[in-house]
Every structure is written in structure tokens, then in C-alpha cells.
Amino acid sequence: MFAYIVRRLFLMLVTLFGISVIIFVLLRVVPGNIVDILFDAAGFVDPADKANLERELGLSQPIVIQYLHWIGGLLHGDLGYSYVSEKPALEEILPRIPITARLAGLALLFSASIGIPLGVISAVHQGSQLDYALRVVSLSGLSLPSFWLGLLVLMASVSLFGTMPIFNPNPKTWLEALTIYAVPAMAVGFRSAALTMRITRSSMLEILRQDYIRTARAKGASEASVNYHHALKNAVLPVITVIGIEAAFLIGGLIVTETVFNIPGIARFLVEALRWRDYPIVQNLVMFIAVVVVVVNFIVDMLYAAIDPRIRFGE
């Protein structure tokens, strides 16, 4: 197990290094940089002024030197300065991480707490009217875009209460914070809940057909014990994979939801930084998302071994 963890940590470092190179190169390959955007917006281009600005921002240096400066600063905790606000990139990014993390965490909690129980119920009552109704709900969740649901929620709020939810970055109580994040979290978590429900149902149906399930029933085990102790415990591995993927996706995939609900999270900030070619912000945000994805996948693998004793990574 220790050898496996060491190998995985090494592969994580190699993966992050490759991602950093890809991010850096792709940003420079895209035509135009912030200097071009600023001069185009001004309506004139003075070659001398443009060259001076590029030199001040370090954009005139060879791409290898620029990459080494960025990685060197990253390893020392220096993320550089935003080209737009001229503030340290760390000061721009850090306040937005908890906002997106709370929204993604609530959406994931909603997804798991709704999707897994409904998936089990649908599998246990396969072919019943309840099963068909739950399958329709799951298909609806996969079909309806989260931003459309968000707009419907905002329209319903205005129609019923004459106002819409207003984001407050500094809620005074946990109840106020829950109220602020609950609506967008449910809007974006509905799709994840539908996916979790379908995966849970499919996995449960496969497990319920196994011989050891019939053996458990033949020995007189109750249906609750068969469904939740024997079947669900073995059917949960694919569900954990989906939840892990959704957790990584939600960190960077909340762009539309944050825009609709006017939430200043990292996903919305990333789009704004891309529009302005704010390289320090884009590079560091994408690296942060990459780290989250890699770490979540590592945690999912560790959960496999903790939940299923048959899995031994060291063998």
C-alpha cells in the first residue's frame, strides 16, 4: 500500500507538471495578449509604448524564461500580480475559493443525499410505477440545464416575493449563509443528483442479481438487510467514482450558475480573466482546478480500498 501511494504521488506530480506546461503554452499560442487588447480598445497603437508595456509585464521574454519565472514563483508561494487589477494574484484568488467551495459542497451534499436513496428505491421497486416516476425525474435532471433552472428559480422568486435572492459575501449566521447558497446549490445539484440516482440504480440492479444476494435471502435475511447491508455496500463503488468526478467538475464548472446568481466565485472570475488574457490569474486558477481534480481522484482510490476489502493496491 505504501509503495502504491508513493507511485501515485509521483504520478500526480508528473501530471501537474504536464498540465502546467500545457496551460502556459496554450495561453501564449492564442492570438493576442492583454497589451493587444488594451491598445485595440484605445483605438491606436504606438509601437514604442506597446513594447515598453510588454517589457514591464515580462511578455517580451522568451516563453521558456516566462515559464520558469512562473513555476519558480509558484513553488515559493508567489503567484504574481494580476495584469488588470495590479494586485497580487493570491489576494484576488483566495477570497473566491471559499465561495465556490461552499456552493460546490452544498450541491454535492444535495446530490448524494437525494440521488443515492432514490436510486436504491428505484432499483428495489424495479418495474413499478414509483420506479417509472423516479426514472422520469432523473431524465429530467439530466436534460434540464442548471442555468435554466436557476432562471426559473429567480423568476419564481420575483413573482412570489417581489424580489430575488441577493448574494451576501459576509453572512452573519450559518442560517443566512445556508439560505444564500441553498438555491443555486439545488439548481446545479439537481443534475448531479439525477446522474447519481441513475448510476446507483444500475449498480444496485446488477448487484441484486448476484448469487450471494439470493443466498442471503435464502438464509432469512430481511429485505432491509439485503438491500442496504449486502447490496448497497457493494454497489456504492461506481457511485463514489461519479461523486468524485462531480466534485472535481463542480469546482470549475459553475461558470453559468455563478453568473446567473451573481456569485463572485472562481469559475466566473476565470472567464473574466480569460477575456482579458490575465495570464497570472488564468494560469493559477487552472492549476488550482487541476490540483483539485488530481487530489479528488487520489481520495476516491483510497476510498475504494477502505470500502471494499477485496481491493489491494499493493498486489
PDB file of C-alpha atoms in Angstrom:
ATOM      1  CA  MET A   1       0.000   0.000   0.000  1.00  0.00           C
ATOM      2  CA  PHE A   2       2.834   2.399   0.871  1.00  0.00           C
ATOM      3  CA  ALA A   3       4.549   1.713  -2.457  1.00  0.00           C
ATOM      4  CA  TYR A   4       1.298   2.371  -4.294  1.00  0.00           C
ATOM      5  CA  ILE A   5       0.831   5.722  -2.521  1.00  0.00           C
ATOM      6  CA  VAL A   6       4.396   6.751  -3.387  1.00  0.00           C
ATOM      7  CA  ARG A   7       3.818   5.826  -7.051  1.00  0.00           C
ATOM      8  CA  ARG A   8       0.548   7.739  -7.125  1.00  0.00           C
ATOM      9  CA  LEU A   9       2.118  10.833  -5.573  1.00  0.00           C
ATOM     10  CA  PHE A  10       4.892  10.716  -8.171  1.00  0.00           C
ATOM     11  CA  LEU A  11       2.344  10.362 -10.991  1.00  0.00           C
ATOM     12  CA  MET A  12       0.363  13.272  -9.520  1.00  0.00           C
ATOM     13  CA  LEU A  13       3.463  15.483  -9.675  1.00  0.00           C
ATOM     14  CA  VAL A  14       4.199  14.419 -13.259  1.00  0.00           C
ATOM     15  CA  THR A  15       0.578  15.062 -14.241  1.00  0.00           C
ATOM     16  CA  LEU A  16       0.565  18.525 -12.674  1.00  0.00           C
ATOM     17  CA  PHE A  17       3.857  19.357 -14.399  1.00  0.00           C
ATOM     18  CA  GLY A  18       2.400  18.344 -17.769  1.00  0.00           C
ATOM     19  CA  ILE A  19      -0.753  20.360 -17.118  1.00  0.00           C
ATOM     20  CA  SER A  20       1.299  23.429 -16.172  1.00  0.00           C
ATOM     21  CA  VAL A  21       3.226  23.238 -19.460  1.00  0.00           C
ATOM     22  CA  ILE A  22       0.028  22.794 -21.491  1.00  0.00           C
ATOM     23  CA  ILE A  23      -1.685  25.707 -19.737  1.00  0.00           C
ATOM     24  CA  PHE A  24       1.280  28.013 -20.214  1.00  0.00           C
ATOM     25  CA  VAL A  25       1.844  27.165 -23.878  1.00  0.00           C
ATOM     26  CA  LEU A  26      -1.825  27.287 -24.892  1.00  0.00           C
ATOM     27  CA  LEU A  27      -2.301  30.732 -23.349  1.00  0.00           C
ATOM     28  CA  ARG A  28       0.614  32.055 -25.405  1.00  0.00           C
ATOM     29  CA  VAL A  29      -0.486  30.299 -28.606  1.00  0.00           C
ATOM     30  CA  VAL A  30      -3.894  32.035 -28.558  1.00  0.00           C
ATOM     31  CA  PRO A  31      -3.629  35.183 -30.709  1.00  0.00           C
ATOM     32  CA  GLY A  32      -3.446  38.435 -28.759  1.00  0.00           C
ATOM     33  CA  ASN A  33      -2.483  39.284 -25.203  1.00  0.00           C
ATOM     34  CA  ILE A  34      -3.582  41.907 -22.715  1.00  0.00           C
ATOM     35  CA  VAL A  35      -1.346  44.513 -24.336  1.00  0.00           C
ATOM     36  CA  ASP A  36      -3.037  43.970 -27.715  1.00  0.00           C
ATOM     37  CA  ILE A  37      -6.479  44.159 -26.076  1.00  0.00           C
ATOM     38  CA  LEU A  38      -5.667  47.404 -24.260  1.00  0.00           C
ATOM     39  CA  PHE A  39      -4.245  49.118 -27.336  1.00  0.00           C
ATOM     40  CA  ASP A  40      -7.086  47.905 -29.561  1.00  0.00           C
ATOM     41  CA  ALA A  41      -9.606  49.282 -27.059  1.00  0.00           C
ATOM     42  CA  ALA A  42      -7.800  52.635 -27.068  1.00  0.00           C
ATOM     43  CA  GLY A  43      -8.097  52.803 -30.837  1.00  0.00           C
ATOM     44  CA  PHE A  44      -4.411  53.405 -31.579  1.00  0.00           C
ATOM     45  CA  VAL A  45      -1.122  51.545 -31.376  1.00  0.00           C
ATOM     46  CA  ASP A  46       2.169  53.217 -30.540  1.00  0.00           C
ATOM     47  CA  PRO A  47       4.850  50.561 -31.168  1.00  0.00           C
ATOM     48  CA  ALA A  48       7.233  52.096 -28.608  1.00  0.00           C
ATOM     49  CA  ASP A  49       4.606  52.276 -25.858  1.00  0.00           C
ATOM     50  CA  LYS A  50       3.412  48.773 -26.680  1.00  0.00           C
ATOM     51  CA  ALA A  51       6.951  47.387 -26.489  1.00  0.00           C
ATOM     52  CA  ASN A  52       7.533  49.148 -23.154  1.00  0.00           C
ATOM     53  CA  LEU A  53       4.334  47.711 -21.665  1.00  0.00           C
ATOM     54  CA  GLU A  54       5.181  44.203 -22.869  1.00  0.00           C
ATOM     55  CA  ARG A  55       8.631  44.573 -21.308  1.00  0.00           C
ATOM     56  CA  GLU A  56       7.130  45.748 -17.990  1.00  0.00           C
ATOM     57  CA  LEU A  57       4.765  42.763 -17.916  1.00  0.00           C
ATOM     58  CA  GLY A  58       7.531  40.336 -18.868  1.00  0.00           C
ATOM     59  CA  LEU A  59       5.790  39.326 -22.096  1.00  0.00           C
ATOM     60  CA  SER A  60       8.796  40.182 -24.258  1.00  0.00           C
ATOM     61  CA  GLN A  61      10.938  37.471 -22.647  1.00  0.00           C
ATOM     62  CA  PRO A  62      11.336  34.019 -24.247  1.00  0.00           C
ATOM     63  CA  ILE A  63       8.484  31.687 -23.368  1.00  0.00           C
ATOM     64  CA  VAL A  64      10.829  29.295 -21.515  1.00  0.00           C
ATOM     65  CA  ILE A  65      12.062  32.101 -19.258  1.00  0.00           C
ATOM     66  CA  GLN A  66       8.461  33.203 -18.595  1.00  0.00           C
ATOM     67  CA  TYR A  67       7.521  29.624 -17.649  1.00  0.00           C
ATOM     68  CA  LEU A  68      10.488  29.227 -15.307  1.00  0.00           C
ATOM     69  CA  HIS A  69       9.644  32.518 -13.591  1.00  0.00           C
ATOM     70  CA  TRP A  70       6.046  31.408 -13.089  1.00  0.00           C
ATOM     71  CA  ILE A  71       6.898  27.927 -11.783  1.00  0.00           C
ATOM     72  CA  GLY A  72       9.652  29.302  -9.555  1.00  0.00           C
ATOM     73  CA  GLY A  73       7.258  31.813  -8.033  1.00  0.00           C
ATOM     74  CA  LEU A  74       4.544  29.163  -7.702  1.00  0.00           C
ATOM     75  CA  LEU A  75       6.861  26.895  -5.712  1.00  0.00           C
ATOM     76  CA  HIS A  76       7.655  29.795  -3.368  1.00  0.00           C
ATOM     77  CA  GLY A  77       4.018  30.856  -2.961  1.00  0.00           C
ATOM     78  CA  ASP A  78       4.372  33.888  -5.240  1.00  0.00           C
ATOM     79  CA  LEU A  79       1.586  33.736  -7.815  1.00  0.00           C
ATOM     80  CA  GLY A  80       2.494  37.027  -9.448  1.00  0.00           C
ATOM     81  CA  TYR A  81       0.339  40.103  -9.990  1.00  0.00           C
ATOM     82  CA  SER A  82      -2.903  40.487 -11.906  1.00  0.00           C
ATOM     83  CA  TYR A  83      -2.434  42.436 -15.116  1.00  0.00           C
ATOM     84  CA  VAL A  84      -5.872  44.016 -14.746  1.00  0.00           C
ATOM     85  CA  SER A  85      -6.130  44.996 -11.071  1.00  0.00           C
ATOM     86  CA  GLU A  86      -2.349  45.129 -10.443  1.00  0.00           C
ATOM     87  CA  LYS A  87      -2.965  43.329  -7.141  1.00  0.00           C
ATOM     88  CA  PRO A  88      -1.237  40.103  -6.065  1.00  0.00           C
ATOM     89  CA  ALA A  89      -2.917  37.164  -7.781  1.00  0.00           C
ATOM     90  CA  LEU A  90      -3.133  35.370  -4.428  1.00  0.00           C
ATOM     91  CA  GLU A  91      -5.217  38.233  -2.972  1.00  0.00           C
ATOM     92  CA  GLU A  92      -7.569  38.041  -5.953  1.00  0.00           C
ATOM     93  CA  ILE A  93      -7.986  34.253  -5.872  1.00  0.00           C
ATOM     94  CA  LEU A  94      -8.088  33.342  -2.165  1.00  0.00           C
ATOM     95  CA  PRO A  95     -11.333  35.186  -1.240  1.00  0.00           C
ATOM     96  CA  ARG A  96     -13.182  33.467  -4.103  1.00  0.00           C
ATOM     97  CA  ILE A  97     -12.175  29.877  -3.273  1.00  0.00           C
ATOM     98  CA  PRO A  98     -14.408  29.523  -0.148  1.00  0.00           C
ATOM     99  CA  ILE A  99     -17.378  30.910  -2.079  1.00  0.00           C
ATOM    100  CA  THR A 100     -17.123  28.310  -4.840  1.00  0.00           C
ATOM    101  CA  ALA A 101     -16.199  25.577  -2.325  1.00  0.00           C
ATOM    102  CA  ARG A 102     -19.357  26.238  -0.263  1.00  0.00           C
ATOM    103  CA  LEU A 103     -21.542  26.230  -3.371  1.00  0.00           C
ATOM    104  CA  ALA A 104     -19.945  23.046  -4.748  1.00  0.00           C
ATOM    105  CA  GLY A 105     -20.039  21.341  -1.340  1.00  0.00           C
ATOM    106  CA  LEU A 106     -23.744  22.040  -0.837  1.00  0.00           C
ATOM    107  CA  ALA A 107     -24.524  20.938  -4.395  1.00  0.00           C
ATOM    108  CA  LEU A 108     -22.584  17.701  -3.830  1.00  0.00           C
ATOM    109  CA  LEU A 109     -24.312  17.100  -0.496  1.00  0.00           C
ATOM    110  CA  PHE A 110     -27.703  17.639  -2.127  1.00  0.00           C
ATOM    111  CA  SER A 111     -26.720  15.311  -4.978  1.00  0.00           C
ATOM    112  CA  ALA A 112     -25.604  12.442  -2.734  1.00  0.00           C
ATOM    113  CA  SER A 113     -28.377  12.757  -0.140  1.00  0.00           C
ATOM    114  CA  ILE A 114     -31.078  12.737  -2.834  1.00  0.00           C
ATOM    115  CA  GLY A 115     -29.545  10.632  -5.617  1.00  0.00           C
ATOM    116  CA  ILE A 116     -28.372   7.587  -3.625  1.00  0.00           C
ATOM    117  CA  PRO A 117     -31.596   6.905  -1.650  1.00  0.00           C
ATOM    118  CA  LEU A 118     -33.793   7.461  -4.704  1.00  0.00           C
ATOM    119  CA  GLY A 119     -31.548   5.207  -6.794  1.00  0.00           C
ATOM    120  CA  VAL A 120     -31.847   2.434  -4.220  1.00  0.00           C
ATOM    121  CA  ILE A 121     -35.637   2.831  -4.015  1.00  0.00           C
ATOM    122  CA  SER A 122     -35.929   2.769  -7.803  1.00  0.00           C
ATOM    123  CA  ALA A 123     -33.837  -0.419  -8.052  1.00  0.00           C
ATOM    124  CA  VAL A 124     -35.668  -2.200  -5.230  1.00  0.00           C
ATOM    125  CA  HIS A 125     -39.050  -1.391  -6.816  1.00  0.00           C
ATOM    126  CA  GLN A 126     -37.961  -2.107 -10.376  1.00  0.00           C
ATOM    127  CA  GLY A 127     -40.819  -2.027 -12.873  1.00  0.00           C
ATOM    128  CA  SER A 128     -43.267  -0.341 -10.505  1.00  0.00           C
ATOM    129  CA  GLN A 129     -44.988   2.996 -11.066  1.00  0.00           C
ATOM    130  CA  LEU A 130     -42.654   4.519  -8.471  1.00  0.00           C
ATOM    131  CA  ASP A 131     -39.664   3.292 -10.468  1.00  0.00           C
ATOM    132  CA  TYR A 132     -41.000   4.838 -13.674  1.00  0.00           C
ATOM    133  CA  ALA A 133     -41.727   8.135 -11.917  1.00  0.00           C
ATOM    134  CA  LEU A 134     -38.213   8.299 -10.444  1.00  0.00           C
ATOM    135  CA  ARG A 135     -36.676   7.487 -13.819  1.00  0.00           C
ATOM    136  CA  VAL A 136     -38.619  10.356 -15.382  1.00  0.00           C
ATOM    137  CA  VAL A 137     -37.314  12.667 -12.653  1.00  0.00           C
ATOM    138  CA  SER A 138     -33.733  11.511 -13.270  1.00  0.00           C
ATOM    139  CA  LEU A 139     -34.051  12.017 -17.020  1.00  0.00           C
ATOM    140  CA  SER A 140     -35.451  15.483 -16.396  1.00  0.00           C
ATOM    141  CA  GLY A 141     -32.490  16.324 -14.199  1.00  0.00           C
ATOM    142  CA  LEU A 142     -30.054  15.217 -16.905  1.00  0.00           C
ATOM    143  CA  SER A 143     -31.965  17.105 -19.610  1.00  0.00           C
ATOM    144  CA  LEU A 144     -32.625  20.451 -17.944  1.00  0.00           C
ATOM    145  CA  PRO A 145     -29.646  22.855 -17.897  1.00  0.00           C
ATOM    146  CA  SER A 146     -28.776  24.211 -14.447  1.00  0.00           C
ATOM    147  CA  PHE A 147     -28.766  27.802 -15.667  1.00  0.00           C
ATOM    148  CA  TRP A 148     -32.339  27.382 -16.960  1.00  0.00           C
ATOM    149  CA  LEU A 149     -33.437  26.032 -13.602  1.00  0.00           C
ATOM    150  CA  GLY A 150     -31.645  28.941 -11.965  1.00  0.00           C
ATOM    151  CA  LEU A 151     -33.501  31.438 -14.133  1.00  0.00           C
ATOM    152  CA  LEU A 152     -36.804  29.726 -13.305  1.00  0.00           C
ATOM    153  CA  VAL A 153     -35.981  29.993  -9.596  1.00  0.00           C
ATOM    154  CA  LEU A 154     -35.198  33.692  -9.932  1.00  0.00           C
ATOM    155  CA  MET A 155     -38.405  34.326 -11.911  1.00  0.00           C
ATOM    156  CA  ALA A 156     -40.466  32.398  -9.360  1.00  0.00           C
ATOM    157  CA  SER A 157     -38.856  34.357  -6.516  1.00  0.00           C
ATOM    158  CA  VAL A 158     -39.687  37.673  -8.161  1.00  0.00           C
ATOM    159  CA  SER A 159     -43.238  36.523  -8.928  1.00  0.00           C
ATOM    160  CA  LEU A 160     -43.956  35.204  -5.423  1.00  0.00           C
ATOM    161  CA  PHE A 161     -41.952  37.533  -3.185  1.00  0.00           C
ATOM    162  CA  GLY A 162     -41.340  40.573  -5.374  1.00  0.00           C
ATOM    163  CA  THR A 163     -37.560  40.202  -5.062  1.00  0.00           C
ATOM    164  CA  MET A 164     -34.762  37.807  -5.901  1.00  0.00           C
ATOM    165  CA  PRO A 165     -32.002  36.226  -3.779  1.00  0.00           C
ATOM    166  CA  ILE A 166     -29.143  38.708  -3.356  1.00  0.00           C
ATOM    167  CA  PHE A 167     -25.683  37.318  -2.704  1.00  0.00           C
ATOM    168  CA  ASN A 168     -24.052  38.467   0.517  1.00  0.00           C
ATOM    169  CA  PRO A 169     -20.313  37.649   0.779  1.00  0.00           C
ATOM    170  CA  ASN A 170     -20.335  38.079   4.569  1.00  0.00           C
ATOM    171  CA  PRO A 171     -23.378  36.306   6.059  1.00  0.00           C
ATOM    172  CA  LYS A 172     -23.796  36.918   9.775  1.00  0.00           C
ATOM    173  CA  THR A 173     -25.119  33.463  10.691  1.00  0.00           C
ATOM    174  CA  TRP A 174     -24.836  29.960   9.263  1.00  0.00           C
ATOM    175  CA  LEU A 175     -28.571  30.011   8.579  1.00  0.00           C
ATOM    176  CA  GLU A 176     -28.201  33.133   6.459  1.00  0.00           C
ATOM    177  CA  ALA A 177     -25.280  31.517   4.603  1.00  0.00           C
ATOM    178  CA  LEU A 178     -27.341  28.369   4.014  1.00  0.00           C
ATOM    179  CA  THR A 179     -30.190  30.491   2.643  1.00  0.00           C
ATOM    180  CA  ILE A 180     -27.845  32.300   0.274  1.00  0.00           C
ATOM    181  CA  TYR A 181     -26.189  29.170  -1.130  1.00  0.00           C
ATOM    182  CA  ALA A 182     -29.085  26.700  -0.955  1.00  0.00           C
ATOM    183  CA  VAL A 183     -30.989  27.862  -4.037  1.00  0.00           C
ATOM    184  CA  PRO A 184     -28.065  27.903  -6.521  1.00  0.00           C
ATOM    185  CA  ALA A 185     -26.710  24.696  -4.957  1.00  0.00           C
ATOM    186  CA  MET A 186     -30.007  22.883  -5.560  1.00  0.00           C
ATOM    187  CA  ALA A 187     -30.221  24.287  -9.095  1.00  0.00           C
ATOM    188  CA  VAL A 188     -26.797  22.935 -10.039  1.00  0.00           C
ATOM    189  CA  GLY A 189     -27.041  19.844  -7.815  1.00  0.00           C
ATOM    190  CA  PHE A 190     -30.250  18.620  -9.451  1.00  0.00           C
ATOM    191  CA  ARG A 191     -28.308  17.370 -12.488  1.00  0.00           C
ATOM    192  CA  SER A 192     -25.696  15.686 -10.292  1.00  0.00           C
ATOM    193  CA  ALA A 193     -28.447  14.091  -8.192  1.00  0.00           C
ATOM    194  CA  ALA A 194     -30.082  12.702 -11.346  1.00  0.00           C
ATOM    195  CA  LEU A 195     -26.775  11.224 -12.528  1.00  0.00           C
ATOM    196  CA  THR A 196     -26.035   9.765  -9.085  1.00  0.00           C
ATOM    197  CA  MET A 197     -29.517   8.262  -8.958  1.00  0.00           C
ATOM    198  CA  ARG A 198     -29.168   6.532 -12.339  1.00  0.00           C
ATOM    199  CA  ILE A 199     -25.718   5.146 -11.508  1.00  0.00           C
ATOM    200  CA  THR A 200     -26.956   3.918  -8.123  1.00  0.00           C
ATOM    201  CA  ARG A 201     -29.983   2.249  -9.705  1.00  0.00           C
ATOM    202  CA  SER A 202     -27.917   0.497 -12.401  1.00  0.00           C
ATOM    203  CA  SER A 203     -25.313  -0.689  -9.919  1.00  0.00           C
ATOM    204  CA  MET A 204     -27.949  -1.902  -7.452  1.00  0.00           C
ATOM    205  CA  LEU A 205     -29.808  -3.837 -10.152  1.00  0.00           C
ATOM    206  CA  GLU A 206     -26.587  -5.607 -11.130  1.00  0.00           C
ATOM    207  CA  ILE A 207     -25.748  -6.489  -7.518  1.00  0.00           C
ATOM    208  CA  LEU A 208     -29.284  -7.666  -6.690  1.00  0.00           C
ATOM    209  CA  ARG A 209     -28.943 -10.370  -9.370  1.00  0.00           C
ATOM    210  CA  GLN A 210     -25.823 -11.859  -7.798  1.00  0.00           C
ATOM    211  CA  ASP A 211     -25.816 -15.321  -6.188  1.00  0.00           C
ATOM    212  CA  TYR A 212     -24.786 -14.089  -2.740  1.00  0.00           C
ATOM    213  CA  ILE A 213     -27.882 -11.873  -2.615  1.00  0.00           C
ATOM    214  CA  ARG A 214     -30.102 -14.892  -3.277  1.00  0.00           C
ATOM    215  CA  THR A 215     -28.134 -16.781  -0.616  1.00  0.00           C
ATOM    216  CA  ALA A 216     -28.718 -14.009   1.910  1.00  0.00           C
ATOM    217  CA  ARG A 217     -32.454 -14.088   1.198  1.00  0.00           C
ATOM    218  CA  ALA A 218     -32.469 -17.916   1.446  1.00  0.00           C
ATOM    219  CA  LYS A 219     -30.872 -17.660   4.910  1.00  0.00           C
ATOM    220  CA  GLY A 220     -33.776 -15.489   6.053  1.00  0.00           C
ATOM    221  CA  ALA A 221     -32.142 -12.063   5.981  1.00  0.00           C
ATOM    222  CA  SER A 222     -34.632  -9.213   5.949  1.00  0.00           C
ATOM    223  CA  GLU A 223     -35.141  -7.152   2.805  1.00  0.00           C
ATOM    224  CA  ALA A 224     -33.702  -4.092   4.524  1.00  0.00           C
ATOM    225  CA  SER A 225     -30.557  -6.044   5.443  1.00  0.00           C
ATOM    226  CA  VAL A 226     -30.235  -7.469   1.941  1.00  0.00           C
ATOM    227  CA  ASN A 227     -30.772  -4.123   0.209  1.00  0.00           C
ATOM    228  CA  TYR A 228     -28.735  -1.826   2.412  1.00  0.00           C
ATOM    229  CA  HIS A 229     -26.120  -4.059   4.077  1.00  0.00           C
ATOM    230  CA  HIS A 230     -25.291  -6.550   1.335  1.00  0.00           C
ATOM    231  CA  ALA A 231     -26.316  -4.861  -1.933  1.00  0.00           C
ATOM    232  CA  LEU A 232     -25.731  -1.142  -1.370  1.00  0.00           C
ATOM    233  CA  LYS A 233     -22.328  -1.670   0.236  1.00  0.00           C
ATOM    234  CA  ASN A 234     -21.120  -3.463  -2.896  1.00  0.00           C
ATOM    235  CA  ALA A 235     -22.954  -1.191  -5.339  1.00  0.00           C
ATOM    236  CA  VAL A 236     -21.544   2.044  -3.946  1.00  0.00           C
ATOM    237  CA  LEU A 237     -18.120   1.888  -5.648  1.00  0.00           C
ATOM    238  CA  PRO A 238     -19.295   3.208  -9.053  1.00  0.00           C
ATOM    239  CA  VAL A 239     -21.310   5.841  -7.178  1.00  0.00           C
ATOM    240  CA  ILE A 240     -18.190   7.021  -5.362  1.00  0.00           C
ATOM    241  CA  THR A 241     -16.457   7.404  -8.719  1.00  0.00           C
ATOM    242  CA  VAL A 242     -19.295   9.557 -10.051  1.00  0.00           C
ATOM    243  CA  ILE A 243     -19.415  11.673  -6.893  1.00  0.00           C
ATOM    244  CA  GLY A 244     -15.654  12.204  -7.097  1.00  0.00           C
ATOM    245  CA  ILE A 245     -15.871  13.281 -10.736  1.00  0.00           C
ATOM    246  CA  GLU A 246     -18.776  15.598  -9.940  1.00  0.00           C
ATOM    247  CA  ALA A 247     -16.851  17.125  -7.012  1.00  0.00           C
ATOM    248  CA  ALA A 248     -13.935  17.952  -9.305  1.00  0.00           C
ATOM    249  CA  PHE A 249     -16.271  19.197 -12.038  1.00  0.00           C
ATOM    250  CA  LEU A 250     -18.229  21.490  -9.741  1.00  0.00           C
ATOM    251  CA  ILE A 251     -15.124  23.441  -8.677  1.00  0.00           C
ATOM    252  CA  GLY A 252     -14.536  24.682 -12.206  1.00  0.00           C
ATOM    253  CA  GLY A 253     -17.904  24.015 -13.807  1.00  0.00           C
ATOM    254  CA  LEU A 254     -20.051  26.571 -12.003  1.00  0.00           C
ATOM    255  CA  ILE A 255     -19.457  29.351 -14.518  1.00  0.00           C
ATOM    256  CA  VAL A 256     -23.049  29.754 -15.700  1.00  0.00           C
ATOM    257  CA  THR A 257     -24.567  29.221 -12.239  1.00  0.00           C
ATOM    258  CA  GLU A 258     -22.286  31.824 -10.650  1.00  0.00           C
ATOM    259  CA  THR A 259     -23.147  34.249 -13.450  1.00  0.00           C
ATOM    260  CA  VAL A 260     -26.911  33.720 -13.188  1.00  0.00           C
ATOM    261  CA  PHE A 261     -26.938  34.168  -9.398  1.00  0.00           C
ATOM    262  CA  ASN A 262     -24.239  36.885  -9.436  1.00  0.00           C
ATOM    263  CA  ILE A 263     -21.885  34.859  -7.223  1.00  0.00           C
ATOM    264  CA  PRO A 264     -18.236  36.053  -7.292  1.00  0.00           C
ATOM    265  CA  GLY A 265     -16.649  32.608  -7.329  1.00  0.00           C
ATOM    266  CA  ILE A 266     -13.519  31.329  -9.040  1.00  0.00           C
ATOM    267  CA  ALA A 267     -15.324  29.891 -12.094  1.00  0.00           C
ATOM    268  CA  ARG A 268     -16.843  33.248 -13.039  1.00  0.00           C
ATOM    269  CA  PHE A 269     -13.563  35.006 -12.244  1.00  0.00           C
ATOM    270  CA  LEU A 270     -11.700  32.583 -14.534  1.00  0.00           C
ATOM    271  CA  VAL A 271     -13.884  33.544 -17.501  1.00  0.00           C
ATOM    272  CA  GLU A 272     -13.302  37.243 -16.856  1.00  0.00           C
ATOM    273  CA  ALA A 273      -9.553  36.667 -16.619  1.00  0.00           C
ATOM    274  CA  LEU A 274      -9.569  34.698 -19.885  1.00  0.00           C
ATOM    275  CA  ARG A 275     -11.359  37.558 -21.638  1.00  0.00           C
ATOM    276  CA  TRP A 276      -8.609  39.978 -20.595  1.00  0.00           C
ATOM    277  CA  ARG A 277      -5.754  37.472 -21.109  1.00  0.00           C
ATOM    278  CA  ASP A 278      -4.820  37.984 -17.457  1.00  0.00           C
ATOM    279  CA  TYR A 279      -2.167  35.266 -17.564  1.00  0.00           C
ATOM    280  CA  PRO A 280      -1.228  35.108 -13.844  1.00  0.00           C
ATOM    281  CA  ILE A 281      -4.883  34.694 -12.809  1.00  0.00           C
ATOM    282  CA  VAL A 282      -5.753  32.154 -15.522  1.00  0.00           C
ATOM    283  CA  GLN A 283      -2.632  30.038 -15.018  1.00  0.00           C
ATOM    284  CA  ASN A 284      -3.004  29.834 -11.255  1.00  0.00           C
ATOM    285  CA  LEU A 285      -6.761  29.208 -11.313  1.00  0.00           C
ATOM    286  CA  VAL A 286      -6.464  26.394 -13.855  1.00  0.00           C
ATOM    287  CA  MET A 287      -3.617  24.870 -11.835  1.00  0.00           C
ATOM    288  CA  PHE A 288      -5.778  25.064  -8.712  1.00  0.00           C
ATOM    289  CA  ILE A 289      -8.606  23.251 -10.501  1.00  0.00           C
ATOM    290  CA  ALA A 290      -6.117  20.661 -11.793  1.00  0.00           C
ATOM    291  CA  VAL A 291      -4.813  20.056  -8.268  1.00  0.00           C
ATOM    292  CA  VAL A 292      -8.387  19.575  -7.018  1.00  0.00           C
ATOM    293  CA  VAL A 293      -9.123  17.040  -9.771  1.00  0.00           C
ATOM    294  CA  VAL A 294      -5.928  15.068  -9.127  1.00  0.00           C
ATOM    295  CA  VAL A 295      -6.389  15.050  -5.340  1.00  0.00           C
ATOM    296  CA  VAL A 296     -10.066  14.026  -5.601  1.00  0.00           C
ATOM    297  CA  ASN A 297      -9.135  11.092  -7.852  1.00  0.00           C
ATOM    298  CA  PHE A 298      -6.490  10.026  -5.327  1.00  0.00           C
ATOM    299  CA  ILE A 299      -9.026  10.209  -2.475  1.00  0.00           C
ATOM    300  CA  VAL A 300     -11.523   8.131  -4.493  1.00  0.00           C
ATOM    301  CA  ASP A 301      -8.889   5.416  -4.998  1.00  0.00           C
ATOM    302  CA  MET A 302      -8.168   5.381  -1.270  1.00  0.00           C
ATOM    303  CA  LEU A 303     -11.890   5.108  -0.515  1.00  0.00           C
ATOM    304  CA  TYR A 304     -12.070   2.069  -2.783  1.00  0.00           C
ATOM    305  CA  ALA A 305      -9.618   0.216  -0.583  1.00  0.00           C
ATOM    306  CA  ALA A 306     -11.348   1.375   2.610  1.00  0.00           C
ATOM    307  CA  ILE A 307     -14.819   0.287   1.474  1.00  0.00           C
ATOM    308  CA  ASP A 308     -14.029  -2.881  -0.485  1.00  0.00           C
ATOM    309  CA  PRO A 309     -11.577  -5.235   1.353  1.00  0.00           C
ATOM    310  CA  ARG A 310     -11.092  -7.200  -1.870  1.00  0.00           C
ATOM    311  CA  ILE A 311      -9.117  -4.309  -3.357  1.00  0.00           C
ATOM    312  CA  ARG A 312      -5.409  -4.402  -2.573  1.00  0.00           C
ATOM    313  CA  PHE A 313      -3.364  -1.814  -4.452  1.00  0.00           C
ATOM    314  CA  GLY A 314      -0.057  -3.257  -3.368  1.00  0.00           C
ATOM    315  CA  GLU A 315      -0.624  -6.580  -5.105  1.00  0.00           C
TER     316      GLU A 315
END
